[in-house]
């Protein structure tokens, strides 16, 4: 059953941030430091956990703004900021362009087809010489899933049986990420990679997890009918259980943090 944006916001806060976003947070915190008195804009702040944590470590004069993906995530994040007396400004109004020393953007759920525009948009908010950092999923991710997905789509005789190949091909390589950054006017680009493992007890647990069922699959299956999606989901679960037998199902994600300087 399709969930509302409000329901997805609560699932994001309760399950997905702790299972998914935290992996990218850990990678980012290793290579992106913001502890002095500067200005930072966080794009796609979700329910606010990461930017609030950054705010607690920043200097007292630091100015931190945050943009959430929708009004429901924004409300959760604002409530957290009030409860913790945070100085982070979660605003539903547009921030000024060319105005921040640093911009940090969560692109982990951004469609690869929209990644170029996403980076260009993030770059708009940084001042000349400012830092722009984006974390995302790169090529080499979900290989275990896409392999089973290809078989599932063949089994159900899906008209778009090549979908798995398309999903593999569209994930950006490190060189493609660097090229996108360069096109957005960002220089001295560096990329940092971490391999993350996600594990599920069985096929049913995989397809019904909020991360997969409510956040990843909608993008993977975009354009397919609800009936076809349900057939593929059920076949995926069966194939996973048949292939994995008594062991858990695992897939890997290549998490990337790309950092550049606005020229």
PDB file of N, CA, C and O in Angstrom, residues 41 43 67 94 97 103 115-126 132 184:
ATOM      1  N   UNK A  41      25.132  25.554   5.044  1.00  0.00           N
ATOM      2  CA  UNK A  41      23.782  25.189   4.625  1.00  0.00           C
ATOM      3  C   UNK A  41      23.756  23.687   4.391  1.00  0.00           C
ATOM      4  O   UNK A  41      24.599  23.150   3.667  1.00  0.00           O
ATOM      5  N   UNK A  43      21.557  20.733   2.830  1.00  0.00           N
ATOM      6  CA  UNK A  43      20.458  20.476   1.902  1.00  0.00           C
ATOM      7  C   UNK A  43      19.997  19.027   2.036  1.00  0.00           C
ATOM      8  O   UNK A  43      20.815  18.115   2.119  1.00  0.00           O
ATOM      9  N   UNK A  67      17.708  22.804   4.934  1.00  0.00           N
ATOM     10  CA  UNK A  67      16.544  22.651   4.062  1.00  0.00           C
ATOM     11  C   UNK A  67      16.118  21.187   4.089  1.00  0.00           C
ATOM     12  O   UNK A  67      16.940  20.293   3.881  1.00  0.00           O
ATOM     13  N   UNK A  94      13.334  30.276   1.200  1.00  0.00           N
ATOM     14  CA  UNK A  94      14.541  30.119   0.388  1.00  0.00           C
ATOM     15  C   UNK A  94      15.718  30.839   1.034  1.00  0.00           C
ATOM     16  O   UNK A  94      15.604  31.977   1.495  1.00  0.00           O
ATOM     17  N   UNK A  97      21.511  32.815  -2.191  1.00  0.00           N
ATOM     18  CA  UNK A  97      22.553  32.154  -2.963  1.00  0.00           C
ATOM     19  C   UNK A  97      23.895  32.848  -2.746  1.00  0.00           C
ATOM     20  O   UNK A  97      23.964  33.982  -2.279  1.00  0.00           O
ATOM     21  N   UNK A 103      28.528  24.133   2.004  1.00  0.00           N
ATOM     22  CA  UNK A 103      27.229  23.522   1.704  1.00  0.00           C
ATOM     23  C   UNK A 103      27.409  22.011   1.763  1.00  0.00           C
ATOM     24  O   UNK A 103      28.316  21.462   1.139  1.00  0.00           O
ATOM     25  N   UNK A 115      21.047  13.834 -10.511  1.00  0.00           N
ATOM     26  CA  UNK A 115      22.225  14.160  -9.717  1.00  0.00           C
ATOM     27  C   UNK A 115      22.948  15.408 -10.224  1.00  0.00           C
ATOM     28  O   UNK A 115      23.402  16.236  -9.441  1.00  0.00           O
ATOM     29  N   UNK A 116      23.045  15.552 -11.541  1.00  0.00           N
ATOM     30  CA  UNK A 116      23.734  16.715 -12.109  1.00  0.00           C
ATOM     31  C   UNK A 116      23.065  18.015 -11.657  1.00  0.00           C
ATOM     32  O   UNK A 116      23.735  18.959 -11.213  1.00  0.00           O
ATOM     33  N   UNK A 117      21.747  18.075 -11.752  1.00  0.00           N
ATOM     34  CA  UNK A 117      21.021  19.279 -11.328  1.00  0.00           C
ATOM     35  C   UNK A 117      21.129  19.478  -9.814  1.00  0.00           C
ATOM     36  O   UNK A 117      21.180  20.623  -9.339  1.00  0.00           O
ATOM     37  N   UNK A 118      21.168  18.375  -9.073  1.00  0.00           N
ATOM     38  CA  UNK A 118      21.258  18.460  -7.617  1.00  0.00           C
ATOM     39  C   UNK A 118      22.576  19.114  -7.193  1.00  0.00           C
ATOM     40  O   UNK A 118      22.594  19.986  -6.318  1.00  0.00           O
ATOM     41  N   UNK A 119      23.675  18.712  -7.818  1.00  0.00           N
ATOM     42  CA  UNK A 119      24.981  19.292  -7.490  1.00  0.00           C
ATOM     43  C   UNK A 119      25.033  20.758  -7.907  1.00  0.00           C
ATOM     44  O   UNK A 119      25.544  21.611  -7.166  1.00  0.00           O
ATOM     45  N   UNK A 120      24.512  21.051  -9.091  1.00  0.00           N
ATOM     46  CA  UNK A 120      24.504  22.439  -9.555  1.00  0.00           C
ATOM     47  C   UNK A 120      23.705  23.325  -8.606  1.00  0.00           C
ATOM     48  O   UNK A 120      24.099  24.464  -8.314  1.00  0.00           O
ATOM     49  N   UNK A 121      22.595  22.808  -8.098  1.00  0.00           N
ATOM     50  CA  UNK A 121      21.756  23.560  -7.167  1.00  0.00           C
ATOM     51  C   UNK A 121      22.496  23.792  -5.849  1.00  0.00           C
ATOM     52  O   UNK A 121      22.450  24.890  -5.283  1.00  0.00           O
ATOM     53  N   UNK A 122      23.178  22.766  -5.358  1.00  0.00           N
ATOM     54  CA  UNK A 122      23.943  22.913  -4.113  1.00  0.00           C
ATOM     55  C   UNK A 122      25.042  23.953  -4.269  1.00  0.00           C
ATOM     56  O   UNK A 122      25.287  24.764  -3.360  1.00  0.00           O
ATOM     57  N   UNK A 123      25.672  23.955  -5.429  1.00  0.00           N
ATOM     58  CA  UNK A 123      26.764  24.898  -5.675  1.00  0.00           C
ATOM     59  C   UNK A 123      26.293  26.346  -5.655  1.00  0.00           C
ATOM     60  O   UNK A 123      27.036  27.258  -5.272  1.00  0.00           O
ATOM     61  N   UNK A 124      25.042  26.581  -6.035  1.00  0.00           N
ATOM     62  CA  UNK A 124      24.511  27.947  -6.086  1.00  0.00           C
ATOM     63  C   UNK A 124      24.578  28.652  -4.737  1.00  0.00           C
ATOM     64  O   UNK A 124      24.724  29.874  -4.663  1.00  0.00           O
ATOM     65  N   UNK A 125      24.464  27.890  -3.667  1.00  0.00           N
ATOM     66  CA  UNK A 125      24.375  28.496  -2.338  1.00  0.00           C
ATOM     67  C   UNK A 125      25.743  28.803  -1.719  1.00  0.00           C
ATOM     68  O   UNK A 125      25.822  29.530  -0.727  1.00  0.00           O
ATOM     69  N   UNK A 126      26.806  28.242  -2.285  1.00  0.00           N
ATOM     70  CA  UNK A 126      28.141  28.469  -1.729  1.00  0.00           C
ATOM     71  C   UNK A 126      28.736  29.761  -2.288  1.00  0.00           C
ATOM     72  O   UNK A 126      28.530  30.110  -3.455  1.00  0.00           O
ATOM     73  N   UNK A 132      31.770  22.724  -1.126  1.00  0.00           N
ATOM     74  CA  UNK A 132      30.519  22.010  -1.417  1.00  0.00           C
ATOM     75  C   UNK A 132      30.792  20.515  -1.272  1.00  0.00           C
ATOM     76  O   UNK A 132      31.698  19.976  -1.907  1.00  0.00           O
ATOM     77  N   UNK A 184      29.698  21.931 -12.492  1.00  0.00           N
ATOM     78  CA  UNK A 184      29.003  22.851 -11.581  1.00  0.00           C
ATOM     79  C   UNK A 184      29.923  23.961 -11.082  1.00  0.00           C
ATOM     80  O   UNK A 184      29.531  24.748 -10.209  1.00  0.00           O
TER      81      UNK A 184
END
